[in-house]
Structure formats: C-alpha cells, structure tokens
CSV table of C-alpha atoms and ligand atoms in Angstrom, one decimal:
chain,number,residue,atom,x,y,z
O,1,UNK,CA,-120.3,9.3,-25.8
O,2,UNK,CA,-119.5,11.1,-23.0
O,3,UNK,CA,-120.4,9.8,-19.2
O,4,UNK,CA,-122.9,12.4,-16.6
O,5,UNK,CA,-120.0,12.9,-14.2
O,6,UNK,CA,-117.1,13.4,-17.4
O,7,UNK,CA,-119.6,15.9,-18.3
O,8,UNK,CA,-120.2,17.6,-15.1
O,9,UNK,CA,-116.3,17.8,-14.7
O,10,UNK,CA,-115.9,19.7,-18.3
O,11,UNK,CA,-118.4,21.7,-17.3
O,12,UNK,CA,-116.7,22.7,-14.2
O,13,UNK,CA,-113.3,22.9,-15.7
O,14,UNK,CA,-114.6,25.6,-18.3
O,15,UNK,CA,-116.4,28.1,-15.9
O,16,UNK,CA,-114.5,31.0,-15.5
O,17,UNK,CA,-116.4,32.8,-12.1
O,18,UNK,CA,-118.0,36.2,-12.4
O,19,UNK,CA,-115.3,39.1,-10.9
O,20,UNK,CA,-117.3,42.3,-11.7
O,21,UNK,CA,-118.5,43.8,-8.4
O,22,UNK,CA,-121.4,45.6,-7.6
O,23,UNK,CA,-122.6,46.9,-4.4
O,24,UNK,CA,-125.9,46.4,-3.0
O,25,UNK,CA,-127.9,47.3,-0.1
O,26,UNK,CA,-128.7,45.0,2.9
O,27,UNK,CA,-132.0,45.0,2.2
O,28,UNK,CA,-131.5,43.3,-1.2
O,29,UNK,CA,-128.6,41.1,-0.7
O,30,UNK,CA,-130.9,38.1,-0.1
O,31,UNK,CA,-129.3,35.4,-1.9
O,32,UNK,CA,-126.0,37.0,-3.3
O,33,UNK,CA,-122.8,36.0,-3.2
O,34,UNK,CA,-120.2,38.5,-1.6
O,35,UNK,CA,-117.4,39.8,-3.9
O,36,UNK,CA,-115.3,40.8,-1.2
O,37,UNK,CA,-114.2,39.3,2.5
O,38,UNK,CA,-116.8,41.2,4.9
O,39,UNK,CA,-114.6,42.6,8.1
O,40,UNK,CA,-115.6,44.6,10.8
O,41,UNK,CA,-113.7,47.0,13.5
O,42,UNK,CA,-116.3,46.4,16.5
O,43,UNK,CA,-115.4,43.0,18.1
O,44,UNK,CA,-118.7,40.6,19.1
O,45,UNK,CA,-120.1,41.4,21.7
O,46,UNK,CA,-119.1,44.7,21.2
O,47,UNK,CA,-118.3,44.6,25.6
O,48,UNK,CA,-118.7,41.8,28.3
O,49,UNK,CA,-123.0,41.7,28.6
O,50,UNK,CA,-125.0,39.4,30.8
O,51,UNK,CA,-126.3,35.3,29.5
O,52,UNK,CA,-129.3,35.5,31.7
O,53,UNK,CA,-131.3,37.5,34.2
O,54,UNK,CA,-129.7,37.8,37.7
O,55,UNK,CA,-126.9,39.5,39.7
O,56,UNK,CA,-123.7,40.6,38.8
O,57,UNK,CA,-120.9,39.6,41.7
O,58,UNK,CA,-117.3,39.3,42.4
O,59,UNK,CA,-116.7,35.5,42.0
O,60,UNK,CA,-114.6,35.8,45.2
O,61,UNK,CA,-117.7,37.3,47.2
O,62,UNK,CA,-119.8,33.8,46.4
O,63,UNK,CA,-117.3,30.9,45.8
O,64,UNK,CA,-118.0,29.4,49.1
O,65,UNK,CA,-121.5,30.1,49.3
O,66,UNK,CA,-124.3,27.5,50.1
O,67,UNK,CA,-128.3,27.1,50.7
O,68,UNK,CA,-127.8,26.8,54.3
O,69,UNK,CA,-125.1,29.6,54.7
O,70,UNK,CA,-126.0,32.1,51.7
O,71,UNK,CA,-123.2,34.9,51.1
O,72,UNK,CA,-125.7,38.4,51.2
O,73,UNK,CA,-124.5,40.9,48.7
O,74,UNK,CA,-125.5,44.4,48.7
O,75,UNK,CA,-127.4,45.7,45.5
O,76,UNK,CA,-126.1,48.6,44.5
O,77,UNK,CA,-127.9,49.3,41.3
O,78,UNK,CA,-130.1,47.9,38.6
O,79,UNK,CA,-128.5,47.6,35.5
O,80,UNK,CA,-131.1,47.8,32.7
O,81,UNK,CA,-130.6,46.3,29.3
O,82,UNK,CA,-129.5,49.3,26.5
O,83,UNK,CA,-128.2,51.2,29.8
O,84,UNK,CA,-124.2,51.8,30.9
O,85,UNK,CA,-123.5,50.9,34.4
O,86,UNK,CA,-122.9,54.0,36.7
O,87,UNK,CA,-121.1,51.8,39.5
O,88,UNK,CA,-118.3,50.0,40.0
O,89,UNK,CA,-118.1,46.7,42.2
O,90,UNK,CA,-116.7,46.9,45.2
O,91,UNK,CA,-116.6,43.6,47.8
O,92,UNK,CA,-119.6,42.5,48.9
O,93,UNK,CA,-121.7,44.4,46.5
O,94,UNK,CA,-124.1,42.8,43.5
O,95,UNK,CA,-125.9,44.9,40.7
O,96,UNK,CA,-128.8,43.5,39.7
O,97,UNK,CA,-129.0,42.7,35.5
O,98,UNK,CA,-130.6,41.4,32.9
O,99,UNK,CA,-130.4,39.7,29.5
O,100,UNK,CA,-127.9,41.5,27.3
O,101,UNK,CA,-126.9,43.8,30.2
O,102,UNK,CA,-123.6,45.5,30.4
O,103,UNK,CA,-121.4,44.3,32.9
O,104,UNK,CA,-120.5,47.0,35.5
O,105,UNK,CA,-116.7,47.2,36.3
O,106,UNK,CA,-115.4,45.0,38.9
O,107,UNK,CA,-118.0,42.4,38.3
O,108,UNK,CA,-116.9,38.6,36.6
O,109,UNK,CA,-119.7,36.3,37.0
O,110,UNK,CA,-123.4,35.8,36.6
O,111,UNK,CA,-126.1,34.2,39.5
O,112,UNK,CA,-128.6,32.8,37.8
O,113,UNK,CA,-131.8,34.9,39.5
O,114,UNK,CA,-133.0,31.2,40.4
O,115,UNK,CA,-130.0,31.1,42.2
O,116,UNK,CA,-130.6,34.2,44.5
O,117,UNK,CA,-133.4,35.4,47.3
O,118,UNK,CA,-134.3,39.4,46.9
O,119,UNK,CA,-134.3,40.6,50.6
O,120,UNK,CA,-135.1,44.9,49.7
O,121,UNK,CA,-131.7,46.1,49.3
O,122,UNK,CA,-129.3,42.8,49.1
O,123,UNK,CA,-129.8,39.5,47.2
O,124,UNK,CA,-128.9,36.3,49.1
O,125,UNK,CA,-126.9,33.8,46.8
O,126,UNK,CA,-128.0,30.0,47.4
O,127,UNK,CA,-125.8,28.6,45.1
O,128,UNK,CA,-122.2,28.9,44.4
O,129,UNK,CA,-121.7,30.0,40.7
O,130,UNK,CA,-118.9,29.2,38.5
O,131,UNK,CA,-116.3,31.5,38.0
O,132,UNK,CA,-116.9,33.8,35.0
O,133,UNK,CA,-120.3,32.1,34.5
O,134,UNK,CA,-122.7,33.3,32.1
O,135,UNK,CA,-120.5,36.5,31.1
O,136,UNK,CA,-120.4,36.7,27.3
O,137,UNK,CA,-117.0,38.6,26.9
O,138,UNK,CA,-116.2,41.5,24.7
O,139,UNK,CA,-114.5,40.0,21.6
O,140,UNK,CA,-115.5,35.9,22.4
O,141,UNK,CA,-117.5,35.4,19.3
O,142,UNK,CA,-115.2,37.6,17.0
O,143,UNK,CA,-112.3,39.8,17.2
O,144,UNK,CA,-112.1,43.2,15.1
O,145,UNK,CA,-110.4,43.6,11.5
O,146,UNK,CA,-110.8,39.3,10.9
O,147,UNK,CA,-112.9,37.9,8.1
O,148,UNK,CA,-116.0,37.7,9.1
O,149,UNK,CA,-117.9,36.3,5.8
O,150,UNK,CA,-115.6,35.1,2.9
O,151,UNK,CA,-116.1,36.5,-0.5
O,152,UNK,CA,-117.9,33.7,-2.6
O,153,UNK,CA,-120.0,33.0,0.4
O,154,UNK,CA,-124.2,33.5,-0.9
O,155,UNK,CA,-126.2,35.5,1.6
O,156,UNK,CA,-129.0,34.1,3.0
O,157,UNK,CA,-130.9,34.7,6.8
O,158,UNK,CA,-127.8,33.6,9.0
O,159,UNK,CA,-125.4,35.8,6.8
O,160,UNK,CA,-127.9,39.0,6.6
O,161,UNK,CA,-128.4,39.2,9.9
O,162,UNK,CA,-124.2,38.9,10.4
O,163,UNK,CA,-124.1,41.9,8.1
O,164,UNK,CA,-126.9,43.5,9.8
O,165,UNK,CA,-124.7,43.4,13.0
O,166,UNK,CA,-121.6,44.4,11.2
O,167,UNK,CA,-123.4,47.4,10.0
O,168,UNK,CA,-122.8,46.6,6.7
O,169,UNK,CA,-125.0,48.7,4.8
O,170,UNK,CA,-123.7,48.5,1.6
O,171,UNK,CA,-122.2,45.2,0.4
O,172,UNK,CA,-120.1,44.2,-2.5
O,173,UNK,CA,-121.8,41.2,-4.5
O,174,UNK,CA,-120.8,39.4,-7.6
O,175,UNK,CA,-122.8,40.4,-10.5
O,176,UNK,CA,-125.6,38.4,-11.3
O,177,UNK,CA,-125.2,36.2,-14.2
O,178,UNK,CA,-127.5,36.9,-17.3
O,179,UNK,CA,-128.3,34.1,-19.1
O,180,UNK,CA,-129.9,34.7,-23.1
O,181,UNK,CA,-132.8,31.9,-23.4
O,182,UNK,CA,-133.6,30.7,-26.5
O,183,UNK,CA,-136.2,28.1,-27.9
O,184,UNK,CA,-136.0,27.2,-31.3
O,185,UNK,CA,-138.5,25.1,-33.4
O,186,UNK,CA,-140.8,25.8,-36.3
O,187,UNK,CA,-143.4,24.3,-34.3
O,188,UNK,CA,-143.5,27.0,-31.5
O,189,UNK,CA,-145.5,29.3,-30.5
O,190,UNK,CA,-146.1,31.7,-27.5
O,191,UNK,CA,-148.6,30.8,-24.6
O,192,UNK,CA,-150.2,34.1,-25.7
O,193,UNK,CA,-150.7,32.8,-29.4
O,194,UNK,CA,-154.0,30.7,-30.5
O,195,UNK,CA,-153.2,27.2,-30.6
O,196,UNK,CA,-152.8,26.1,-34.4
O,197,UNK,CA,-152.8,22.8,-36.0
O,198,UNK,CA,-149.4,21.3,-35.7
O,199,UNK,CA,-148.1,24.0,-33.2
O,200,UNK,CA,-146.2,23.3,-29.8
O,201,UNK,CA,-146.2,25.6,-26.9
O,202,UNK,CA,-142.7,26.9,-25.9
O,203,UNK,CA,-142.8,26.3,-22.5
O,204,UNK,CA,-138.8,25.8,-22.1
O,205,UNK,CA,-138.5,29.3,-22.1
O,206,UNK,CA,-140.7,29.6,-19.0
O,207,UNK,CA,-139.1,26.7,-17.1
O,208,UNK,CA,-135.5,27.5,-18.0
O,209,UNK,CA,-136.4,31.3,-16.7
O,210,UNK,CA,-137.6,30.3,-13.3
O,211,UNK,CA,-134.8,27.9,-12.6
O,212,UNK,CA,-132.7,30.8,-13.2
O,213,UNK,CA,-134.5,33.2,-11.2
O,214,UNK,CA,-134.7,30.3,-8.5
O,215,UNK,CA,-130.7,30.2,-8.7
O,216,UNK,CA,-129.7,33.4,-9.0
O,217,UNK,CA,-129.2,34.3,-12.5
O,218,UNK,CA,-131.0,37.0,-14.4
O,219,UNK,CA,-133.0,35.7,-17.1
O,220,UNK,CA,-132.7,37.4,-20.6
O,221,UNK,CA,-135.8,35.8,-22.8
O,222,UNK,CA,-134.7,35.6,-26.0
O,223,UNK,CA,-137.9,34.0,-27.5
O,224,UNK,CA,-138.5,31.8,-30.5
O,225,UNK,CA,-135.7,31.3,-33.2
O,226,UNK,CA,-137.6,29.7,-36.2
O,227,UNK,CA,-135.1,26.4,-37.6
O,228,UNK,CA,-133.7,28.8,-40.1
O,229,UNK,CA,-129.7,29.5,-40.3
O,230,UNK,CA,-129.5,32.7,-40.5
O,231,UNK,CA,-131.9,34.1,-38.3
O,232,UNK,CA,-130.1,32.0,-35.7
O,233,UNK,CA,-127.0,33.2,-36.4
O,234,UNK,CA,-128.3,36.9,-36.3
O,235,UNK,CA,-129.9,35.8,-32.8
O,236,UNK,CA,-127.1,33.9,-31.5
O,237,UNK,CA,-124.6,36.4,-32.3
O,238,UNK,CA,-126.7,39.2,-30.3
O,239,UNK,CA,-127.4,36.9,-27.6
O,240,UNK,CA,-123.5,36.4,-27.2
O,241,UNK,CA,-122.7,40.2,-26.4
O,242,UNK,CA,-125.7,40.7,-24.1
O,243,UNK,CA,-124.8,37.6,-21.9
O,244,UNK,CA,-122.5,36.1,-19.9
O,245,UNK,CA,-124.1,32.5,-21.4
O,246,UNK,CA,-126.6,31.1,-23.7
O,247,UNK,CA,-129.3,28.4,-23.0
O,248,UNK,CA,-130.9,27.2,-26.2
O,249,UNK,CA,-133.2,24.7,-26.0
O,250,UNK,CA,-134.2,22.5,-29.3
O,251,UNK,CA,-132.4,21.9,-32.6
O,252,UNK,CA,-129.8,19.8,-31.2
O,253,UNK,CA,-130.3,16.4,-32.6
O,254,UNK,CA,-129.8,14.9,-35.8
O,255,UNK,CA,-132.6,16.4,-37.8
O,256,UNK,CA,-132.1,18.7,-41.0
O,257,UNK,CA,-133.1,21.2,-39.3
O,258,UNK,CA,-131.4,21.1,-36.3
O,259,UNK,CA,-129.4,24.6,-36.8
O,260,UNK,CA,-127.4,25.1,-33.4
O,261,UNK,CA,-123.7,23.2,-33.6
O,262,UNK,CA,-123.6,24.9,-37.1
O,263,UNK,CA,-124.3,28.2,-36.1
O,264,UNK,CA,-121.7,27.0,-33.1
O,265,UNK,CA,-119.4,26.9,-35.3
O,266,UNK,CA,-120.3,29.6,-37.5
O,267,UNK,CA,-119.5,32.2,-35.4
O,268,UNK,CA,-116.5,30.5,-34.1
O,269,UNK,CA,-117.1,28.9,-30.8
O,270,UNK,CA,-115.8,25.4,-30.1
O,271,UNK,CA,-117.6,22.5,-29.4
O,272,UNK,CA,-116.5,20.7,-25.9
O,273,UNK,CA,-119.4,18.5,-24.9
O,274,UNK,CA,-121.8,16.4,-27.9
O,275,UNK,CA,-123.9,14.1,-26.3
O,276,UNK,CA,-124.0,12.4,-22.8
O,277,UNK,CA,-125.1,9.3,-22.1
O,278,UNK,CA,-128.1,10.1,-20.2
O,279,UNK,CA,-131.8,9.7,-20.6
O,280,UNK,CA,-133.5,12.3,-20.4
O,281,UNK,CA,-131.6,14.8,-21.8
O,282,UNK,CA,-128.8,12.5,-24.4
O,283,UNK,CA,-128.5,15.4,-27.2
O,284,UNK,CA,-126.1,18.0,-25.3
O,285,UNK,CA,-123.8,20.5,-27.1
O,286,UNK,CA,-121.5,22.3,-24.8
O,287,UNK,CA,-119.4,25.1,-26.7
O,288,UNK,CA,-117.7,27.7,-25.6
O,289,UNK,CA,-116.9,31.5,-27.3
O,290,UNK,CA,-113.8,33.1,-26.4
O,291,UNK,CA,-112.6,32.7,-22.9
O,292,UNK,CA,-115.8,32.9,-20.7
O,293,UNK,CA,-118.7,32.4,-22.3
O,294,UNK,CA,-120.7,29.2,-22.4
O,295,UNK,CA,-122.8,27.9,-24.5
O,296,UNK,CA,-125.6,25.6,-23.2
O,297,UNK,CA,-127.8,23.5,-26.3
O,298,UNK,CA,-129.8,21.5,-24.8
O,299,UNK,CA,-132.8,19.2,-25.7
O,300,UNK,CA,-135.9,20.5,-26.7
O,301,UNK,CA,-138.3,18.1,-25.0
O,302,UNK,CA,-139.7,19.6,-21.8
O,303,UNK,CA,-138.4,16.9,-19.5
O,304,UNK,CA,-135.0,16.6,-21.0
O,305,UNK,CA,-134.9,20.3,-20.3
O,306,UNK,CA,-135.4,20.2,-16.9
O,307,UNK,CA,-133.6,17.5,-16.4
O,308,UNK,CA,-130.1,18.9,-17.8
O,309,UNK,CA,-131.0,22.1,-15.6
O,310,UNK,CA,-130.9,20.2,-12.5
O,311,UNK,CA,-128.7,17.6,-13.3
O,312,UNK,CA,-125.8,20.3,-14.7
O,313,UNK,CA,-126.8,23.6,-14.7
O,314,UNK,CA,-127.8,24.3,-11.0
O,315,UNK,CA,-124.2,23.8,-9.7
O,316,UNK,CA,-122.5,25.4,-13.1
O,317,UNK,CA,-124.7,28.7,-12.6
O,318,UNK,CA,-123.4,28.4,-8.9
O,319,UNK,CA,-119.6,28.6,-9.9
O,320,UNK,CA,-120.0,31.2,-12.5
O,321,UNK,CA,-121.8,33.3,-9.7
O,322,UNK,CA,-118.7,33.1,-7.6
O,323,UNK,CA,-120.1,31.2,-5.0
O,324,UNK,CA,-117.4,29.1,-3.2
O,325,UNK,CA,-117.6,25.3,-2.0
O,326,UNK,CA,-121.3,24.9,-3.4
O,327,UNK,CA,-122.8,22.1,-1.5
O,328,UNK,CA,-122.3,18.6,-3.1
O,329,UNK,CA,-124.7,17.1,-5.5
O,330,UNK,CA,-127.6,15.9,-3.2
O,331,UNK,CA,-127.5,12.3,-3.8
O,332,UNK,CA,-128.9,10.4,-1.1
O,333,UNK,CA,-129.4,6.4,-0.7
O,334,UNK,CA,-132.7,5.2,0.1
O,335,UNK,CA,-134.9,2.0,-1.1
O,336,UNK,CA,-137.8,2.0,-4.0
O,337,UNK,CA,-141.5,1.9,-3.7
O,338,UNK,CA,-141.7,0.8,-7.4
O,339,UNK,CA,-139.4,-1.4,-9.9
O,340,UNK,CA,-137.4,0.6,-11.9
O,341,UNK,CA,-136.4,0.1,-15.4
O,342,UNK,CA,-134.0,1.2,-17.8
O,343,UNK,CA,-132.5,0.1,-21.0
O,344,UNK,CA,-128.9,0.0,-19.7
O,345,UNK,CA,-127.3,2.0,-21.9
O,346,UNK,CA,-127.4,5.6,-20.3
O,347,UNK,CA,-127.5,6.7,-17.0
O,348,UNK,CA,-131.3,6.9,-16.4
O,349,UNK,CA,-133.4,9.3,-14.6
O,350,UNK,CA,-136.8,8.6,-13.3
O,351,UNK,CA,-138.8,11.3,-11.7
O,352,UNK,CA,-140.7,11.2,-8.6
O,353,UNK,CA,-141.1,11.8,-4.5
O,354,UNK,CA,-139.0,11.1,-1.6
O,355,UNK,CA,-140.2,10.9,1.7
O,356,UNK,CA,-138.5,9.9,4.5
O,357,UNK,CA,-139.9,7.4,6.9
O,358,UNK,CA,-138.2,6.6,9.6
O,359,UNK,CA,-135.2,8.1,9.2
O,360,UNK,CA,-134.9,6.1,5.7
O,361,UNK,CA,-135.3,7.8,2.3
O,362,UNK,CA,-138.1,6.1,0.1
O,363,UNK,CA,-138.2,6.8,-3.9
O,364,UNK,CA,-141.8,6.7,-5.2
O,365,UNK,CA,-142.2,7.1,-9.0
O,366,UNK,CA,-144.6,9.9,-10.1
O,367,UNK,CA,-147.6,8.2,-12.1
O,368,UNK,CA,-148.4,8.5,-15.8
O,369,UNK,CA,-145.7,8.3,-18.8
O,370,UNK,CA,-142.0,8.7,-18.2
O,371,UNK,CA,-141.4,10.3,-21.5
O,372,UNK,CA,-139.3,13.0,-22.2
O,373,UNK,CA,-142.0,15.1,-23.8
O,374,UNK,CA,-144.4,14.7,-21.0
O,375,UNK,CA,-144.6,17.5,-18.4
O,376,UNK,CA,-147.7,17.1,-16.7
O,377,UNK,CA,-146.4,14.3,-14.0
O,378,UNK,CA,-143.3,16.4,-13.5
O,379,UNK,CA,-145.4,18.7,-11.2
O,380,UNK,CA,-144.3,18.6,-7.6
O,381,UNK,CA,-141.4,16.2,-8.2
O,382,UNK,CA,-138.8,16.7,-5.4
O,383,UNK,CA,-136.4,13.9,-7.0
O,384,UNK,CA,-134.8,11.4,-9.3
O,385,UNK,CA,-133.9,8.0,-9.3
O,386,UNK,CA,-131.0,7.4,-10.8
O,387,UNK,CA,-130.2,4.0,-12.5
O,388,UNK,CA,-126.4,3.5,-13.4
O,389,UNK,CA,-125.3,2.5,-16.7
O,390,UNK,CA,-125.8,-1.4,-17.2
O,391,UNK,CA,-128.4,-1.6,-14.7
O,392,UNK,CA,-131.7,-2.2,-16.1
O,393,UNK,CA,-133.8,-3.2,-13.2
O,394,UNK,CA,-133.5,-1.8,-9.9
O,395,UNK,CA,-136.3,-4.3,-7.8
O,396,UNK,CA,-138.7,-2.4,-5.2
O,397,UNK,CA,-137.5,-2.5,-1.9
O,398,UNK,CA,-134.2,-2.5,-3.0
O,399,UNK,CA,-131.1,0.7,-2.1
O,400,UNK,CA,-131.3,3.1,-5.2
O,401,UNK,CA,-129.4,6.4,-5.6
O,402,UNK,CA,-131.9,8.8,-5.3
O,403,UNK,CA,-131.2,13.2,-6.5
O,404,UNK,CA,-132.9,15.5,-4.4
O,405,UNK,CA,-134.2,18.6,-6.0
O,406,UNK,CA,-135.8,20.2,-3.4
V,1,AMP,P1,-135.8,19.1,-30.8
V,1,AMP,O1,-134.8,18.9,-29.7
V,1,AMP,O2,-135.7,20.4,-31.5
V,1,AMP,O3,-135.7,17.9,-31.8
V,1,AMP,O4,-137.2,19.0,-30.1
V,1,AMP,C1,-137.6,17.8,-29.5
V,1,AMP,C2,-139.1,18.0,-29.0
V,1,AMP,O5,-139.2,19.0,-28.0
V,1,AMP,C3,-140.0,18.4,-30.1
V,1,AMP,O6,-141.2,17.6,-29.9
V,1,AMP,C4,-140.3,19.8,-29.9
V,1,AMP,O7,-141.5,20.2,-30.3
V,1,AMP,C5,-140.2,19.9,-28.4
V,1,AMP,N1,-139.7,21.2,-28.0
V,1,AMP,C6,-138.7,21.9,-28.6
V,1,AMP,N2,-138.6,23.1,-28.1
V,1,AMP,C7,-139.5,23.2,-27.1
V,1,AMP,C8,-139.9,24.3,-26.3
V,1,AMP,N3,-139.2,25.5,-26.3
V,1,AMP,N4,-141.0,24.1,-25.5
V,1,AMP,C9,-141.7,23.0,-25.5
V,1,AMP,N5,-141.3,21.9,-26.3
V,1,AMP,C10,-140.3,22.1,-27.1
V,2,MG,MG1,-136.5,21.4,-33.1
C-alpha cells in the first residue's frame, strides 16, 4: 500500500493545470488565479509625490541649517494634494505640500512640517534634512512594461488593489475548475427526504461542495448514484464530459457492491492510486481518463471524506487551477494536550484545536468518538495531529506534527 506523501506526489505528477482563459472584471476577480503576466505602461508612482506633510526645498538651500541659525525660505505656493504645481523652485524658495503632493520642479527634498516654523510668507527650517528625503520618485516602486503580477498568481486584497492601480479592468483568469460530485450508496437519501428506516443522509455531497467553493472550484452536484452498475456507468460517463474531474464518494472498498474501480475501468480510465495507508480515509482510488482528467473515489464515511479533501485535494485543486508555488502543506510542530494513540500501521490523523500559547503551538483533541463515521465533533476543528507510521503513542506534553486547516 501506498505511503500519504507517495500519494500526494502521484497526485501532483498527474495534474495537468487549467490553460483556458477567461476574462473577468475587477470586481469579481477575488480569489482567481491570473492566466496571463499583468503589466502596466504608467510607472509607480506615476511622478515624484511628497512622504509627508511639509515643505518642498532645494536640498542645497537647507543642508547647513540648524535650530539656532534656521535657513528662511520663501513660500511661494501651496501645493495641494490632486493639484499640479504652477511654480518652479528657484533658490531660496519652499512650496508648501502635503501627503501625496506633486513635487514642483526644482524641488529634491522633503522638511518634515515638525521640522519647520511658519512665519506668514516664509517657513524657517530647524532641522537639516537629508538629501532627497521623503521624495517618493516617479518609477521607485515599479518601472513601466515589467511584470507586475505573474500569471498563476491567485488574487486576493493585496493583488486587487495592484490591479486596481494598474487600471486593470478586465483581467485574464484561469477557468474555474468544475468538479462532478457524486455520492453513491443504497442507503442515501437527500436532506430534503423523510428519514426511513435504514437510510443515511448524504451529507458528502454538501461538504465536498463547500470545500470546493472554499478553494476555488465550481461545484457540479451530481447527486445520489444507487450501488447499481450501470446507472453508474451512465452517471460517470456524463459526469466525465461535463467536468474537468470527478469526486465520488462511497463504493470504494471491498464490498459486493462497491461499483466505482469497475465502472473505472469500464469506461477505460486507469487506475494510479488503490489505497493509502492512512486512517481516516485508507480506501482511495485515484484514476485518470485520457490526459487530464482525474478521477477522485474516495471513502464514503463523512470523516474519511473530509479528511482526503484536506489532506490531498486542497493543494491538487490548487495546481489544476493554475495557481503557482501554492504554499507548503501547513505542518507545524507543537506539543499535545492529550495522549495520542494509533495502531501503528497507517499514518493517523486525529482531529482537534490548536492554539498557540506563548508562541508555542498546542494540539488539543476534539471530544467524543474519533471514528470515521462521526461528524458531529468535527465541527470547528482547525487541525490534525498526525501520528507517523509505527508510532502508536505520542505521550501529552510531548512535540507532535500537527496540520493546520484553518
Ligand atoms: P462505503 O465507503 O460506500 O463503504 O461507505 C462507508 C460508510 O460511509 C457507510 O456507512 C455509508 O453509509 C457512509 N456514507 C457513504 N456515502 C455517504 C454520504 N454521501 N454521506 C454520508 N455518509 C455516507
Ligand atoms: Mg457504499
């Protein structure tokens, strides 16, 4: 059976990213990933502005300045934020200016207006500047025609408001992903359905649809397949020319009626992943159909489900949206608040809360039953513990690796 990190790196090695382009508006860019290298021909700032409030001078005029022998400079106009200058410089003349103020010609350096005494028509400078202080020059932050935001890059606050600047008003973005959901089982039914004896509701379809929403791919909601052959074939088979991948959950163990690697190989997709070693989550079929599209059959059990979507999915829906260098894995040290167990024979995952105290990250295990079918103490989880093969008791108080979710 097949390690959690051999897995992850199949995975990886199998994703062929999204190219198809699409061009969206700044105001819904949020949290898309840029198709194309983002330029613009205006340089940043656009021409040399003011740092602070104060007085624009000729560095020369105030060098030698001091509190007991203040240079006086003549103010020959007030240059308001928004507003051109209409004067230029001459020695011994200041213009007053403000916060994001053009600088008139002949001017090079900033006085601080902490720095100055306002005497009607001239400004007495108390301290000696540095030369070029507080200018923020045309072209010092970025130079016209270079890349500005990298293609793959996703768009959140910082990058919007770079756009924004750029006047970027339409923007080319990777295509969402669409992702076909199924949930197959006998046993299910919808929430909307009246509970019946022996019945199970599908909630996978619900999770697995708002961690996709959460990371960027566009849910299709496929419903409930019964654990019949053919009408998962017939399902399957639509599924795969609708979407760029399929996420089924159920039907993958070794039960007679557990339908999905022969309808796999049915419709002639190849099997690359069976099983990880890893609990939650151990049954695992990874297949893939022609050159791009993935097939995802995961375990039915709530928890197992959830657990294969943060432990694999999240950074495999990253690269097939394009994004480039997706942040690591976050797997942080910290120490245990509780003894965990495990069996020793799979990579083990135990659900819970991290805090930090003191700088130091401290695992504490959510309550209740740490069984794969129970979904009730999953709620407000914000990590795993994580308990290597042949470990089967990590002691509390002592280092475990610890997954952040949130
Ligand atoms: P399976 O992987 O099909 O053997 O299912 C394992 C367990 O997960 C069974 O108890 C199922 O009833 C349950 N299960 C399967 N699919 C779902 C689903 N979509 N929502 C909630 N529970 C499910
Ligand atoms: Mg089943």
């Amino acid at each position: 059976m097949l390690n959690v990190n051999e897995v992850e790196q199949i995975i990886s090695d199998l994703i062929k990213p999204i190219k198809d382009i699409e061009l969206v508006s700044l105001s819904s860019v949020d949290n898309r990933v840029l198709a194309q290298d983002i330029t613009s021909d205006l340089d940043f700032p656009y021409w040399d502005n003011s740092a602070m409030d104060g007085y624009a001078v000729k560095y020369s005029d105030v060098a030698l300045t001091s509190e007991k022998n203040p240079v006086i400079l003549k103010v020959i106009e007030e240059i308001k934020t928004g507003y051109s200058p209409q004067k230029k410089l001459k020695m011994g003349e200041s213009a007053r200016i403000f916060t994001g103020g053009m600088l008139p010609q002949g001017a090079d350096t900033i006085v601080i207006q902490e720095n100055t005494l306002r005497q009607g028509d001239n400004v007495l400078i108390t301290h000696p500047p540095l030369k070029g202080e507080f200018v923020r020059h045309k072209g010092s932050f970025y130079q016209a025609g270079k890349c500005l935001i990298p293609a793959g890059s996703r768009i959140n606050a910082p990058e919007v408001a770079i756009l924004a600047t750029a006047q970027c008003l339409d923007i080319p973005v990777v295509r969402s992903p669409r992702i076909a959901i199924i949930s197959t089982g006998d046993e299910l039914i919808s929430p909307q359905d009246t509970l019946k004896t022996g019945k199970i509701i599908d909630s996978n379809q619900y999770l697995i649809a708002s961690f996709l929403k959460q990371n960027g791919a566009i849910p299709l909601p496929w419903g409930i397949i019964p654990d019949e052959l053919d009408a998962l074939e017939t399902e399957v088979k639509k599924a795969l020319a609708e979407a760029d991948w399929i996420i089924s959950t159920g039907g993958v163990s070794v039960g007679e009626y557990d339908y999905v690697d022969k309808v796999i190989e049915k419709l002639g997709g190849e099997i690359k992943v069976k099983n990880v070693r890893m609990k939650p989550g151990k049954p695992l079929t990874i297949a893939t159909f022609g050159e791009n599209k993935l097939y995802f059959g995961i375990p039915g059990n709530p928890v197992s489900t959830m657990v294969t979507c943060w432990r694999f999915l999240k950074s495999a829906i990253a690269k097939l949206s394009g994004e480039i260098n997706p942040s690591s894995l976050p797997i942080v040290k910290g120490i245990t608040c509780n003894h965990l167990r495990s069996q020793g024979t799979r990579e083990t995952y135990l659900w819970g809360y991290t805090n930090l105290v003191d700088g130091y990250y401290q695992f504490t295990m959510a309550e209740g039953s740490h069984n794969s079918g129970n979904l009730i103490n999953l709620q407000g989880v914000n990590s795993l513990a994580i308990i290597p093969v042949g470990v089967n008791l990590i002691e509390m108080g002592d280092d475990v690796s610890i997954f952040l979710i949130k």
